[in-house]
Short mmCIF file of C-alpha atoms in Angstrom, two decimals:
data_model
loop_
_atom_site.label_atom_id
_atom_site.label_comp_id
_atom_site.label_asym_id
_atom_site.label_seq_id
_atom_site.Cartn_x
_atom_site.Cartn_y
_atom_site.Cartn_z
CA MET X 1 -36.87 -7.79 2.38
CA LYS X 2 -36.38 -5.57 -0.73
CA PHE X 3 -32.58 -5.63 -0.68
CA GLY X 4 -31.28 -7.16 -3.87
CA GLN X 5 -34.73 -7.25 -5.51
CA VAL X 6 -34.74 -7.38 -9.32
CA GLU X 7 -37.48 -6.79 -11.81
CA ASP X 8 -37.05 -10.12 -13.63
CA PRO X 9 -35.51 -12.95 -11.58
CA SER X 10 -35.53 -15.25 -14.62
CA LYS X 11 -32.56 -13.29 -16.00
CA ILE X 12 -30.41 -14.00 -12.95
CA ASP X 13 -27.87 -16.81 -12.80
CA PHE X 14 -28.57 -18.31 -9.38
CA THR X 15 -25.79 -20.89 -9.54
CA LEU X 16 -23.91 -21.11 -6.23
CA PRO X 17 -20.22 -20.24 -6.78
CA LYS X 18 -17.36 -22.43 -5.69
CA ASP X 19 -16.05 -22.08 -2.14
CA HIS X 20 -13.26 -19.73 -1.34
CA PRO X 21 -10.15 -21.91 -0.79
CA ARG X 22 -9.89 -20.94 2.85
CA THR X 23 -13.37 -22.23 3.67
CA LYS X 24 -12.38 -25.88 3.56
CA GLU X 25 -9.40 -25.17 5.78
CA ILE X 26 -11.63 -23.42 8.33
CA LEU X 27 -14.10 -26.32 8.38
CA SER X 28 -11.35 -28.86 8.85
CA LEU X 29 -10.47 -27.23 12.19
CA ASN X 30 -13.81 -28.32 13.73
CA LYS X 31 -13.50 -31.81 15.19
CA ASN X 32 -16.95 -31.91 16.82
CA GLY X 33 -19.07 -32.38 13.69
CA LEU X 34 -22.44 -30.80 13.14
CA GLU X 35 -23.97 -29.62 16.43
CA ASN X 36 -26.70 -27.06 15.63
CA ILE X 37 -29.20 -26.45 12.85
CA SER X 38 -31.39 -23.35 13.05
CA ILE X 39 -33.86 -22.65 10.23
CA GLY X 40 -36.51 -19.96 10.37
CA CYS X 41 -37.88 -16.62 9.20
CA ALA X 42 -36.90 -13.06 9.96
CA LYS X 43 -40.17 -11.93 11.51
CA TRP X 44 -43.08 -13.34 13.46
CA ASN X 45 -45.75 -10.68 12.98
CA LYS X 46 -48.89 -11.76 11.16
CA THR X 47 -48.96 -8.57 9.08
CA ASP X 48 -46.01 -9.86 7.08
CA LEU X 49 -46.59 -13.60 7.40
CA LYS X 50 -50.17 -13.54 6.12
CA GLY X 51 -51.83 -16.93 6.08
CA PHE X 52 -49.31 -18.56 8.37
CA TYR X 53 -51.16 -18.13 11.64
CA PRO X 54 -54.39 -19.98 12.53
CA LYS X 55 -57.43 -17.79 12.94
CA GLY X 56 -57.67 -16.51 16.48
CA THR X 57 -53.94 -16.74 17.26
CA LYS X 58 -53.44 -14.49 20.30
CA ASP X 59 -49.71 -14.42 20.59
CA GLU X 60 -47.73 -14.65 17.36
CA LEU X 61 -44.30 -15.43 18.84
CA THR X 62 -45.71 -18.22 21.03
CA TYR X 63 -47.29 -19.89 17.97
CA TYR X 64 -44.29 -19.21 15.71
CA ALA X 65 -42.02 -20.98 18.22
CA THR X 66 -44.17 -24.12 18.02
CA GLN X 67 -43.42 -24.28 14.29
CA PHE X 68 -39.81 -23.16 13.93
CA ASN X 69 -36.76 -23.60 16.16
CA SER X 70 -35.31 -20.11 15.60
CA ILE X 71 -35.96 -16.50 14.48
CA GLU X 72 -33.75 -13.93 12.84
CA LEU X 73 -34.73 -11.15 15.20
CA ASN X 74 -34.89 -7.97 13.09
CA ALA X 75 -37.11 -6.19 15.64
CA THR X 76 -33.99 -5.28 17.68
CA PHE X 77 -32.59 -3.37 14.71
CA TYR X 78 -35.25 -0.70 15.04
CA GLY X 79 -35.10 -0.18 18.81
CA MET X 80 -32.76 -1.05 21.67
CA PRO X 81 -34.16 -4.12 23.46
CA THR X 82 -34.50 -3.96 27.24
CA PRO X 83 -33.67 -6.87 29.52
CA GLU X 84 -37.35 -7.05 30.42
CA GLN X 85 -38.39 -7.34 26.76
CA VAL X 86 -35.76 -10.02 26.13
CA GLN X 87 -36.99 -11.96 29.13
CA THR X 88 -40.56 -11.77 27.87
CA TRP X 89 -39.57 -13.12 24.48
CA LYS X 90 -37.51 -15.86 26.08
CA GLU X 91 -40.39 -17.00 28.30
CA LYS X 92 -42.74 -17.38 25.29
CA THR X 93 -40.58 -19.98 23.58
CA PRO X 94 -39.64 -23.61 24.23
CA ALA X 95 -36.33 -24.70 25.68
CA ASP X 96 -34.60 -25.43 22.38
CA PHE X 97 -35.62 -22.22 20.62
CA LYS X 98 -32.87 -19.79 19.50
CA PHE X 99 -32.91 -16.03 18.88
CA PHE X 100 -30.53 -14.27 16.43
CA PRO X 101 -30.94 -10.57 17.18
CA LYS X 102 -29.71 -7.85 14.83
CA ILE X 103 -27.69 -5.07 16.43
CA THR X 104 -29.63 -1.84 16.81
CA ASN X 105 -29.25 0.68 13.94
CA THR X 106 -27.92 3.26 16.36
CA VAL X 107 -24.64 1.32 16.19
CA SER X 108 -24.55 0.39 12.53
CA HIS X 109 -26.38 3.13 10.63
CA PHE X 110 -26.56 6.29 12.74
CA ARG X 111 -23.24 6.24 14.55
CA ARG X 112 -21.59 4.02 11.91
CA LEU X 113 -19.41 2.29 14.48
CA ILE X 114 -18.12 5.60 15.92
CA ASP X 115 -18.24 5.97 19.74
CA VAL X 116 -20.48 2.88 20.15
CA ASN X 117 -19.15 1.43 23.44
CA GLU X 118 -22.21 2.56 25.37
CA PRO X 119 -24.94 1.27 22.99
CA VAL X 120 -22.96 -1.92 22.34
CA THR X 121 -22.70 -2.59 26.09
CA GLN X 122 -26.39 -1.87 26.50
CA PHE X 123 -27.33 -4.20 23.65
CA ALA X 124 -25.05 -7.01 24.73
CA THR X 125 -26.27 -6.74 28.35
CA SER X 126 -29.84 -7.04 27.20
CA VAL X 127 -29.50 -9.93 24.78
CA LEU X 128 -27.47 -11.95 27.30
CA HIS X 129 -30.80 -12.31 29.15
CA PHE X 130 -31.74 -14.82 26.39
CA GLY X 131 -29.32 -17.17 28.16
CA GLU X 132 -29.09 -20.53 26.42
CA LYS X 133 -31.66 -19.29 23.86
CA LEU X 134 -29.23 -16.77 22.38
CA GLY X 135 -28.03 -18.20 19.08
CA MET X 136 -25.87 -15.45 17.58
CA VAL X 137 -25.98 -11.65 17.37
CA PHE X 138 -25.39 -10.07 13.96
CA LEU X 139 -24.28 -6.69 12.73
CA GLN X 140 -25.57 -5.46 9.36
CA LEU X 141 -23.55 -2.57 8.02
CA HIS X 142 -25.03 0.12 5.78
CA ASP X 143 -24.68 -0.32 2.00
CA ASN X 144 -22.43 2.76 1.92
CA PHE X 145 -20.13 1.65 4.72
CA LYS X 146 -16.95 1.09 2.70
CA PRO X 147 -13.43 -0.27 3.26
CA LYS X 148 -12.14 3.27 3.72
CA ASP X 149 -13.64 2.93 7.19
CA TYR X 150 -11.89 -0.35 7.89
CA ASP X 151 -10.33 1.06 11.07
CA ARG X 152 -13.80 1.56 12.57
CA LEU X 153 -14.68 -2.06 11.77
CA GLU X 154 -11.43 -3.34 13.23
CA LYS X 155 -11.93 -1.43 16.44
CA PHE X 156 -15.53 -2.63 16.71
CA VAL X 157 -14.49 -6.28 16.23
CA LYS X 158 -11.66 -6.12 18.74
CA ASP X 159 -13.78 -4.28 21.35
CA TRP X 160 -16.81 -6.61 20.92
CA PRO X 161 -17.66 -8.53 24.17
CA LYS X 162 -16.32 -12.01 23.47
CA GLU X 163 -19.01 -13.78 25.53
CA VAL X 164 -21.59 -12.81 22.88
CA PRO X 165 -21.20 -14.74 19.58
CA LEU X 166 -21.21 -12.34 16.63
CA ALA X 167 -21.71 -12.45 12.84
CA ILE X 168 -21.18 -9.51 10.49
CA GLU X 169 -22.80 -8.71 7.16
CA LEU X 170 -20.81 -6.44 4.84
CA ARG X 171 -22.91 -4.94 2.07
CA ASN X 172 -20.88 -2.49 0.06
CA THR X 173 -19.48 -4.13 -3.05
CA GLU X 174 -16.00 -2.74 -2.45
CA TRP X 175 -15.48 -5.26 0.39
CA PHE X 176 -15.73 -8.09 -2.16
CA THR X 177 -14.17 -6.70 -5.35
CA ASP X 178 -10.74 -5.96 -3.90
CA GLU X 179 -9.11 -9.29 -3.04
CA ASN X 180 -6.61 -7.80 -0.63
CA ILE X 181 -9.31 -5.95 1.31
CA PHE X 182 -11.54 -9.01 1.43
CA ASN X 183 -8.74 -11.27 2.63
CA THR X 184 -7.62 -8.75 5.23
CA THR X 185 -11.16 -8.41 6.54
CA CYS X 186 -11.76 -12.15 6.67
CA GLY X 187 -8.50 -12.54 8.49
CA LEU X 188 -9.68 -10.05 11.08
CA PHE X 189 -12.87 -12.06 11.48
CA GLU X 190 -11.00 -15.34 11.84
CA VAL X 191 -8.67 -14.08 14.54
CA ASN X 192 -11.57 -12.69 16.55
CA ASN X 193 -13.96 -15.60 15.97
CA ILE X 194 -16.43 -13.49 13.93
CA THR X 195 -18.76 -15.28 11.50
CA ASN X 196 -18.87 -13.87 7.98
CA ILE X 197 -22.49 -13.70 6.81
CA ILE X 198 -23.42 -15.00 3.39
CA VAL X 199 -26.36 -13.35 1.61
CA ASP X 200 -28.09 -15.02 -1.31
CA THR X 201 -30.18 -12.39 -3.08
CA ALA X 202 -30.93 -11.95 -6.80
CA GLY X 203 -29.43 -8.50 -7.35
CA ARG X 204 -26.27 -8.83 -5.28
CA ARG X 205 -24.45 -12.00 -6.29
CA ASP X 206 -21.18 -10.57 -4.98
CA MET X 207 -22.39 -11.13 -1.44
CA LEU X 208 -22.47 -14.87 -2.16
CA HIS X 209 -18.76 -15.05 -1.34
CA MET X 210 -18.77 -18.56 0.14
CA ARG X 211 -15.99 -17.54 2.52
CA LEU X 212 -16.45 -18.93 6.00
CA THR X 213 -14.38 -17.41 8.76
CA THR X 214 -15.60 -19.79 11.52
CA SER X 215 -17.11 -23.27 11.48
CA THR X 216 -20.53 -21.59 11.46
CA ALA X 217 -22.47 -20.89 8.29
CA PHE X 218 -24.85 -17.93 8.78
CA ILE X 219 -26.92 -17.65 5.58
CA ARG X 220 -29.55 -15.05 4.83
CA TYR X 221 -31.52 -16.39 1.88
CA VAL X 222 -33.75 -13.98 -0.04
CA GLY X 223 -36.31 -15.56 -2.31
CA ALA X 224 -37.48 -13.68 -5.39
CA ASN X 225 -41.11 -14.85 -5.17
CA ALA X 226 -40.36 -17.04 -8.22
CA GLU X 227 -40.52 -20.75 -8.94
CA SER X 228 -36.71 -20.81 -8.95
CA ASP X 229 -36.75 -20.12 -5.18
CA TYR X 230 -37.28 -23.86 -4.52
CA GLU X 231 -34.55 -24.96 -6.91
CA ARG X 232 -32.15 -22.54 -5.20
CA LEU X 233 -32.98 -24.16 -1.86
CA ASP X 234 -32.23 -27.57 -3.35
CA ASP X 235 -28.85 -26.26 -4.42
CA TRP X 236 -28.18 -24.89 -0.94
CA LEU X 237 -28.94 -28.27 0.60
CA LYS X 238 -26.43 -29.90 -1.73
CA HIS X 239 -23.84 -27.31 -0.77
CA LEU X 240 -24.50 -27.66 2.94
CA THR X 241 -24.16 -31.40 2.58
CA LYS X 242 -20.66 -30.78 1.23
CA TRP X 243 -19.87 -28.47 4.15
CA LYS X 244 -21.30 -31.07 6.53
CA LYS X 245 -18.79 -33.60 5.24
CA GLU X 246 -16.01 -31.07 5.54
CA GLY X 247 -16.76 -30.25 9.17
CA ILE X 248 -19.46 -27.59 9.55
CA GLN X 249 -20.43 -27.11 13.20
CA ASN X 250 -23.43 -24.74 13.09
CA ILE X 251 -25.89 -24.00 10.29
CA TYR X 252 -28.03 -20.87 10.72
CA PHE X 253 -30.31 -20.43 7.68
CA PHE X 254 -32.90 -17.71 7.60
CA VAL X 255 -35.39 -17.18 4.79
CA HIS X 256 -36.60 -13.81 3.55
CA GLN X 257 -38.87 -12.87 0.71
CA ASN X 258 -39.73 -9.65 -1.15
CA LEU X 259 -43.27 -10.62 -0.12
CA GLU X 260 -42.63 -12.11 3.31
CA LYS X 261 -45.82 -14.15 3.42
CA ALA X 262 -44.00 -16.85 1.41
CA SER X 263 -41.12 -17.15 3.88
CA PRO X 264 -42.74 -19.87 6.03
CA LEU X 265 -43.46 -21.91 2.87
CA LEU X 266 -39.85 -21.78 1.72
CA SER X 267 -38.54 -22.44 5.22
CA ALA X 268 -40.78 -25.44 5.62
CA TYR X 269 -39.76 -26.76 2.18
CA PHE X 270 -36.13 -26.53 3.18
CA ILE X 271 -36.76 -28.31 6.48
CA LYS X 272 -38.65 -31.08 4.75
CA LYS X 273 -35.90 -31.68 2.18
CA MET X 274 -33.18 -31.63 4.90
CA ASN X 275 -35.15 -34.15 7.00
CA GLU X 276 -35.49 -36.47 4.03
CA GLU X 277 -31.90 -36.31 2.88
CA TRP X 278 -30.06 -35.96 6.16
CA LYS X 279 -32.43 -38.05 8.30
CA THR X 280 -32.82 -35.14 10.73
CA ASP X 281 -36.01 -34.71 12.72
CA LEU X 282 -36.56 -30.94 12.60
CA HIS X 283 -40.15 -30.05 13.21
CA LEU X 284 -42.09 -29.57 9.95
CA PRO X 285 -44.31 -26.44 10.30
CA LYS X 286 -48.03 -26.89 10.09
CA MET X 287 -50.48 -25.17 7.81
CA ALA X 288 -52.49 -22.39 9.32
CA THR X 289 -55.74 -23.85 8.04
CA GLU X 290 -55.19 -27.45 9.15
CA SER X 291 -53.87 -28.09 12.61
CA THR X 292 -52.95 -31.65 11.68
CA GLY X 293 -51.50 -30.85 8.25
CA THR X 294 -48.18 -29.45 7.14
CA LEU X 295 -47.03 -26.81 4.72
CA PHE X 296 -45.87 -29.57 2.38
#
């Protein structure tokens, strides 16, 4: 994931900002406590995740799903999934595995939310075949999709099929720099139960808005292939511990890298630290070279 990549990560202040005041209020509305934790990578293909798969692995998704409990499914961004394809993916994974498919770029990038009822219906119909393995769908808007097109976003949100949980990632900086626009947009998300995605990447600190619009935290973490990547994950665990106390219901945390081969290492590190500090029992991924060992 090249988005937000910088030449020298050591010059970036990676400090997590304070929460938006509304976040604590949103979390306080959840009375059920923490129910779901999903931590994983964005891809399962061995071309990107070099060194992760044991030699001779025949089916990458099947193996990946033995190591992680979820996947941020970027494959669906590049082509409309069919019900048959979704069913195949579903059958390759264990009962507690979750998929988080990205909405096809026909909707977000080519049509830019104009006249998208047909592709949205097609997409939603397909991903509903994941059944209980559907975690949350997410829409990633183009970098140049700006608040001047707010009406398109509003219509999309209101028309979205409510039976499919949805998160949205806004990328253009104008969504965050104008307080009125940001608050209006977050209000739209709140009313329609849309999760506001948080992106932690070196070159776009404005996307680290810390503004939750539901009791779900959907975090896309982009490492910089630097030693600081691990310290940043430590900071995220501290922050999530705070949100856990305040009432977080779902944590969806997906790790990217500029060089994706390191993503399983970072994900496994985060899982290990969470298990130690929270006394959770999330599976700790194994090393590709040692079937009985772990990544840490």
